[in-house]
Coordinates of C-alpha atoms and ligand atoms in Angstrom, one line a residue:
X14 CA 4.2 -8.6 -33.3
X15 CA 3.6 -4.9 -32.8
X16 CA -0.1 -4.4 -32.7
X17 CA -2.8 -2.3 -31.1
X18 CA -5.1 -5.3 -31.0
X19 CA -4.8 -6.6 -27.5
X20 CA -6.8 -9.7 -28.3
X21 CA -4.5 -10.6 -31.2
X22 CA -1.4 -9.8 -29.0
X23 CA -2.5 -12.4 -26.5
X24 CA -3.9 -14.7 -29.2
X25 CA -7.4 -15.0 -27.8
X26 CA -10.8 -14.4 -29.2
X27 CA -12.7 -11.1 -28.5
X28 CA -15.1 -13.0 -26.3
X29 CA -12.4 -14.9 -24.4
X30 CA -13.1 -15.5 -20.7
X31 CA -10.9 -14.2 -17.9
X32 CA -9.2 -17.5 -17.3
X33 CA -8.4 -17.9 -21.0
X34 CA -6.9 -14.5 -21.1
X35 CA -4.9 -15.2 -17.9
X36 CA -3.6 -18.5 -19.3
X37 CA -2.6 -16.9 -22.6
X38 CA -0.8 -14.1 -20.9
X39 CA 1.0 -16.3 -18.6
X40 CA 2.3 -18.5 -21.5
X41 CA 3.4 -15.5 -23.5
X42 CA 5.0 -13.6 -20.6
X43 CA 7.1 -16.7 -19.7
X44 CA 8.2 -17.0 -23.3
X45 CA 9.2 -13.4 -23.7
X46 CA 10.3 -12.7 -20.2
X47 CA 13.6 -10.8 -20.2
X48 CA 15.2 -13.2 -17.8
X49 CA 14.8 -16.0 -20.4
X50 CA 15.9 -13.7 -23.3
X51 CA 18.9 -11.8 -22.1
X52 CA 19.9 -9.0 -24.5
X53 CA 17.0 -9.7 -26.8
X54 CA 15.4 -6.3 -27.5
X55 CA 12.6 -7.8 -29.6
X56 CA 11.6 -10.1 -26.8
X57 CA 11.7 -7.2 -24.4
X58 CA 9.3 -5.1 -26.4
X59 CA 7.0 -8.1 -27.0
X60 CA 7.0 -8.6 -23.3
X61 CA 6.0 -4.9 -22.7
X62 CA 3.2 -5.2 -25.3
X63 CA 1.9 -8.4 -23.7
X64 CA 1.9 -6.8 -20.3
X65 CA 0.1 -3.7 -21.7
X66 CA -2.5 -5.9 -23.3
X67 CA -3.0 -8.0 -20.2
X68 CA -3.3 -4.9 -18.0
X69 CA -6.3 -3.8 -20.1
X70 CA -8.0 -7.1 -20.7
X71 CA -7.7 -8.4 -17.2
X72 CA -9.5 -5.3 -15.8
X73 CA -13.2 -5.4 -16.5
X74 CA -13.5 -1.6 -16.6
X75 CA -10.6 -1.1 -18.9
X76 CA -11.6 -3.9 -21.1
X77 CA -15.1 -2.4 -21.5
X78 CA -13.6 0.9 -22.5
X79 CA -11.2 -0.8 -24.9
X80 CA -13.9 -2.8 -26.5
X81 CA -15.9 0.3 -27.1
X82 CA -13.3 2.9 -28.0
X83 CA -10.1 1.0 -28.6
X84 CA -6.7 1.8 -27.2
X85 CA -7.3 5.5 -27.7
X86 CA -10.1 5.5 -25.3
X87 CA -7.8 4.4 -22.5
X88 CA -5.1 7.1 -23.2
X89 CA -6.4 9.5 -20.6
X90 CA -6.0 8.1 -17.2
X91 CA -5.2 4.6 -18.5
X92 CA -1.8 5.0 -17.0
X93 CA 0.2 2.1 -18.3
X94 CA 3.6 1.6 -16.7
X95 CA 6.7 1.4 -18.6
X96 CA 9.0 -1.6 -18.7
X97 CA 8.6 -3.6 -15.6
X98 CA 5.1 -2.2 -15.2
X99 CA 3.6 -5.5 -14.5
X100 CA -0.2 -5.5 -14.1
X101 CA 0.7 -5.1 -10.5
X102 CA -1.9 -6.7 -8.3
X103 CA -2.5 -9.6 -10.7
X104 CA 1.1 -10.6 -11.0
X105 CA 1.2 -12.8 -7.9
X106 CA -2.1 -14.2 -8.7
X107 CA -1.1 -15.3 -12.2
X108 CA 2.4 -16.5 -11.5
X109 CA 2.3 -17.6 -8.0
X110 CA 5.7 -18.9 -7.1
X111 CA 6.5 -19.6 -10.7
X112 CA 8.5 -16.5 -11.2
X113 CA 10.1 -16.8 -7.8
X114 CA 11.5 -20.1 -9.0
X115 CA 12.5 -18.7 -12.4
X116 CA 14.5 -16.0 -10.6
X117 CA 15.9 -18.4 -8.1
X118 CA 17.2 -20.6 -10.9
X119 CA 18.6 -17.6 -12.6
X120 CA 20.4 -16.8 -9.4
X121 CA 22.1 -20.2 -9.7
X122 CA 20.6 -21.8 -6.6
X123 CA 20.5 -25.5 -7.3
X124 CA 19.7 -28.5 -5.2
X125 CA 18.8 -27.5 -1.6
X126 CA 17.5 -24.0 -1.2
X127 CA 19.3 -21.6 1.1
X128 CA 17.7 -21.5 4.5
X129 CA 15.6 -18.4 4.8
X130 CA 16.6 -15.4 7.0
X131 CA 14.4 -14.3 9.9
X132 CA 12.6 -11.0 9.8
X133 CA 14.2 -7.7 10.7
X134 CA 12.6 -5.9 13.6
X135 CA 12.2 -2.2 14.2
X136 CA 12.0 -0.4 17.4
X137 CA 11.5 3.3 18.0
X138 CA 13.4 5.0 20.9
X139 CA 12.7 8.5 22.0
X140 CA 15.4 10.2 24.0
X141 CA 16.1 13.6 25.4
X142 CA 18.5 16.1 24.0
X143 CA 20.6 15.7 27.1
X144 CA 20.8 11.9 26.5
X145 CA 21.8 12.5 23.0
X146 CA 24.5 14.9 24.3
X147 CA 25.9 12.4 26.8
X148 CA 25.1 9.1 25.1
X149 CA 22.7 6.7 26.9
X150 CA 21.8 3.1 27.4
X151 CA 18.1 2.6 26.5
X152 CA 16.2 -0.5 27.7
X153 CA 14.4 -2.0 24.7
X154 CA 11.7 -4.6 25.5
X155 CA 10.2 -6.5 22.6
X156 CA 9.1 -9.9 21.4
X157 CA 11.1 -11.8 18.9
X158 CA 11.1 -15.3 17.4
X159 CA 14.0 -17.4 18.8
X160 CA 15.2 -20.8 18.0
X161 CA 13.6 -23.5 20.2
X162 CA 16.2 -24.5 22.8
X163 CA 14.6 -27.9 23.1
X164 CA 15.2 -29.1 19.5
X165 CA 17.8 -26.6 18.4
X166 CA 15.4 -25.3 15.8
X167 CA 14.9 -28.6 14.0
X168 CA 11.3 -28.9 15.2
X169 CA 11.7 -32.6 15.7
X170 CA 11.9 -34.7 18.9
X171 CA 15.5 -35.9 18.5
X172 CA 17.1 -37.4 15.4
X173 CA 14.5 -40.2 15.3
X174 CA 11.8 -37.6 14.9
X175 CA 12.6 -37.0 11.2
X176 CA 12.6 -39.1 8.1
X177 CA 13.5 -38.6 4.4
X178 CA 10.8 -36.7 2.6
X179 CA 8.7 -39.2 0.5
X180 CA 7.8 -36.5 -2.1
X181 CA 11.3 -35.5 -3.2
X182 CA 13.2 -38.5 -1.8
X183 CA 15.5 -36.2 0.1
X184 CA 16.4 -34.0 -2.8
X185 CA 14.5 -30.9 -1.6
X186 CA 13.3 -30.0 -5.1
X187 CA 10.7 -31.3 -7.4
X188 CA 10.4 -31.0 -11.2
X189 CA 7.2 -30.0 -13.0
X190 CA 6.3 -28.9 -16.5
X191 CA 4.7 -25.7 -17.7
X192 CA 3.9 -25.7 -21.4
X193 CA 7.3 -26.3 -23.1
X194 CA 9.3 -25.6 -20.0
X195 CA 10.2 -27.7 -17.2
X196 CA 10.8 -26.2 -13.8
X197 CA 12.4 -27.3 -10.6
X198 CA 10.7 -26.0 -7.5
X199 CA 11.3 -26.3 -3.8
X200 CA 9.6 -29.4 -2.6
X201 CA 6.2 -28.3 -1.2
X202 CA 6.1 -31.3 1.2
X203 CA 9.3 -30.6 3.1
X204 CA 9.8 -26.9 2.2
X205 CA 13.1 -27.9 0.5
X206 CA 14.6 -29.5 3.5
X207 CA 14.5 -33.1 2.1
X208 CA 13.3 -34.3 5.5
X209 CA 9.9 -34.3 7.2
X210 CA 9.1 -34.3 10.8
X211 CA 7.4 -37.5 12.1
X212 CA 7.5 -36.6 15.7
X213 CA 7.4 -32.9 16.5
X214 CA 9.2 -31.3 19.4
X215 CA 6.9 -30.8 22.3
X216 CA 8.2 -27.4 23.3
X217 CA 7.7 -25.7 20.0
X218 CA 5.1 -28.0 18.4
X219 CA 7.4 -28.7 15.4
X220 CA 7.9 -25.0 14.6
X221 CA 11.5 -25.0 15.6
X222 CA 11.0 -21.4 16.8
X223 CA 9.0 -19.7 19.5
X224 CA 8.2 -16.2 20.6
X225 CA 10.2 -14.8 23.5
X226 CA 10.1 -11.6 25.4
X227 CA 13.5 -9.9 25.2
X228 CA 15.0 -7.1 27.1
X229 CA 18.2 -5.5 25.7
X230 CA 20.1 -2.4 26.8
X231 CA 21.0 -0.6 23.6
X232 CA 23.8 1.9 23.8
X233 CA 23.1 5.1 21.9
X234 CA 26.3 7.0 21.2
X235 CA 26.8 10.6 22.2
X236 CA 25.9 13.1 19.4
X237 CA 23.3 10.8 17.9
X238 CA 21.1 12.7 15.4
X239 CA 17.3 12.8 15.1
X240 CA 16.2 10.0 12.8
X241 CA 19.4 8.0 13.2
X242 CA 18.8 4.2 12.8
X243 CA 21.1 1.9 14.8
X244 CA 21.5 -1.7 13.7
X245 CA 21.9 -4.6 16.1
X246 CA 23.2 -7.3 13.8
X247 CA 21.2 -10.6 14.2
X248 CA 19.0 -9.0 16.8
X249 CA 15.8 -9.8 14.9
X250 CA 13.7 -12.9 14.4
X251 CA 15.5 -16.3 14.0
X252 CA 15.2 -17.7 10.6
X253 CA 13.0 -20.7 9.9
X254 CA 14.7 -24.1 10.0
X255 CA 18.1 -22.9 11.1
X256 CA 18.2 -19.8 8.8
X257 CA 20.2 -16.8 10.0
X258 CA 18.5 -14.2 12.2
X259 CA 17.3 -10.9 10.9
X260 CA 18.6 -7.6 12.3
X261 CA 17.1 -5.3 15.0
X262 CA 16.9 -1.7 14.0
X263 CA 16.5 1.1 16.6
X264 CA 15.1 4.3 15.2
X265 CA 16.1 7.2 17.4
X266 CA 14.0 10.3 17.7
X267 CA 14.6 13.3 20.1
X268 CA 12.1 14.8 22.4
X269 CA 11.3 18.4 22.1
X270 CA 13.6 20.5 24.4
X271 CA 12.3 23.5 26.3
X272 CA 15.4 25.6 25.6
X273 CA 17.3 24.4 22.6
X274 CA 16.7 23.8 18.9
X275 CA 19.2 21.6 17.3
X276 CA 20.8 22.2 13.9
X277 CA 23.1 19.3 13.3
X278 CA 26.0 19.8 15.8
X279 CA 24.9 23.4 16.7
X280 CA 22.3 24.3 19.3
X281 CA 20.2 27.4 19.0
X282 CA 18.9 29.2 22.1
X283 CA 16.6 32.2 22.0
X284 CA 17.6 34.7 24.7
X285 CA 15.0 37.2 25.8
X286 CA 16.5 40.7 26.2
X287 CA 14.6 43.7 27.6
X288 CA 14.5 46.8 25.4
X289 CA 16.5 49.0 27.7
X290 CA 19.1 46.2 28.2
X291 CA 19.5 46.0 24.4
X292 CA 19.8 49.7 24.1
X293 CA 22.2 50.3 27.1
X294 CA 24.1 47.0 27.0
X295 CA 24.4 44.5 29.9
X296 CA 24.6 40.8 30.6
X297 CA 22.4 37.9 29.6
X298 CA 22.2 34.4 31.0
X299 CA 22.3 31.3 28.8
X300 CA 21.6 27.7 29.9
X301 CA 24.1 25.0 28.7
X302 CA 23.2 21.5 27.5
X303 CA 25.8 20.0 29.9
X304 CA 24.0 21.7 32.7
X305 CA 24.5 25.0 34.5
X306 CA 24.4 28.4 32.9
X307 CA 26.9 30.9 31.4
X308 CA 26.8 34.7 31.0
X309 CA 27.1 36.5 27.8
X310 CA 27.8 40.2 27.2
X311 CA 25.2 42.2 25.5
X312 CA 26.7 45.3 23.8
X313 CA 24.8 48.6 23.8
X314 CA 22.6 48.9 20.7
X315 CA 22.0 45.1 20.3
X316 CA 19.3 44.5 17.6
X317 CA 16.5 42.0 17.7
X318 CA 17.6 38.7 15.9
X319 CA 21.3 39.3 16.6
X320 CA 23.2 36.0 17.1
X321 CA 26.1 35.4 19.5
X322 CA 28.1 32.3 18.9
X323 CA 29.5 30.4 21.8
X324 CA 32.2 28.1 20.4
X325 CA 32.1 24.4 21.2
X326 CA 29.1 24.7 23.5
X327 CA 26.9 22.6 21.1
X328 CA 26.5 18.9 20.5
X329 CA 29.4 16.5 20.4
X330 CA 30.8 15.6 17.0
X331 CA 30.9 12.0 15.9
X332 CA 34.0 10.0 16.7
X333 CA 35.4 12.4 19.2
X334 CA 35.3 15.4 16.9
X335 CA 34.9 18.9 18.5
X336 CA 31.5 20.0 19.7
X337 CA 29.4 22.3 17.6
X338 CA 28.5 25.8 18.7
X339 CA 25.8 27.3 20.8
X340 CA 24.0 30.1 18.9
X341 CA 22.4 32.6 21.1
X342 CA 19.7 34.5 19.3
X343 CA 18.5 37.8 20.8
X344 CA 14.7 38.1 21.1
X345 CA 13.7 41.6 22.1
X346 CA 11.2 41.7 24.9
X347 CA 8.9 44.7 24.8
X348 CA 7.2 45.4 28.2
X349 CA 3.5 45.4 28.4
X350 CA 1.4 46.6 31.4
X351 CA 3.8 49.5 32.1
X352 CA 3.8 51.0 35.5
X353 CA 2.9 54.8 35.5
X354 CA 6.5 55.6 36.1
X355 CA 7.7 53.4 33.2
X356 CA 5.1 54.9 30.9
X357 CA 6.2 58.4 31.9
X358 CA 9.8 57.5 30.9
X359 CA 8.9 55.8 27.6
X360 CA 6.7 58.9 26.8
X361 CA 9.7 61.1 27.5
X362 CA 11.8 59.0 25.1
X363 CA 9.1 59.2 22.5
X364 CA 8.9 63.0 22.8
X365 CA 12.6 63.4 22.6
X366 CA 12.5 61.3 19.3
X367 CA 9.7 63.6 18.1
X368 CA 6.9 61.1 18.3
X369 CA 3.4 62.0 19.3
X370 CA 2.4 60.2 22.5
X371 CA -1.2 59.0 22.8
X372 CA -3.0 59.9 26.0
X373 CA -2.8 57.2 28.7
X374 CA -5.4 54.5 29.3
X375 CA -8.3 56.4 27.6
X376 CA -7.1 54.9 24.3
X377 CA -8.3 51.5 25.4
X378 CA -11.8 52.7 26.2
X379 CA -11.8 54.8 23.0
X380 CA -10.9 51.8 20.8
X381 CA -13.3 49.6 22.6
X382 CA -16.1 52.0 21.8
X383 CA -15.2 52.1 18.2
X384 CA -14.9 48.4 17.8
X385 CA -18.0 47.8 19.8
X386 CA -16.0 45.5 22.1
Ligands
ZN409 ZN1 11.4 -27.3 19.5
ZN410 ZN1 10.5 -33.0 0.0

């Protein structure tokens, strides 16, 4: 059925209305859907073509261009997706829960549907680098949906508060026909439970669940990395009608530290060293993440950017593995606002090295004049 005529592909007239196009597409898409035709390449390519045709004809702008210029007119910026490129937004609109059921059937769920799982919840926790070093318990306060304690999640006031669903007679599913096909669907009356509530629980109004404020202390292990996500199994919302709970996810981020940059298990510290200290050698002081400070030796002739490595003074490794290193990076500090004596000494150094020394202070006024500052 390869054709560039989208109207012929969908089997509709050129003046067909939106609903007519939608109905035709829906019928054909069901017929050629890959789930119904496993391993059938012909059906798969037909399915693609139908989708392509519908994508154009269901969009008033694209349809107008197509009517005027044909498929060629849509080539630039038409942007048709490949296989699986459903006409996105319209998909749900056209099929509703039809496909959902199609897939559910393919998945082999028969009879009563599985109870649905509750929603996962996400919580962001920002901790200090020190807390990441030591490990920390973070109080997490949030709201989640929990099973109603009054009715144990059934939503009914006692066992006498429910009766067999009159629509599905307790089966939980109903059959209906779509063209040549017959589908079974979760019963809309009872949501697939086979029972309906006649007398709702007073505490939850028949919902079986209610919102609760929850406070948990979440243990964040030592050495946790920026962006790590911890999972608290079943810490999320309770599922509807006795379904299992979702999970709670804690996304960990680290606060900026005044001294240290972190590079996985290593820490980086920028150590300011005076010019004369770098030239003559001396000692520098370095803070430690566990608290306190340590001294490092600065050898004579140390250059800007030189890195000293302090072994196992970094962050803890996971599972008790050794700590990373502390990298101390030398940052040369050039003095400004020299005292007259300091200036004299620097000038002497400059003269020894054969550099010309500008006259003191006047330069400022001189440049100010030139720049008109
Ligand atoms: Zn209740
Ligand atoms: Zn029912």
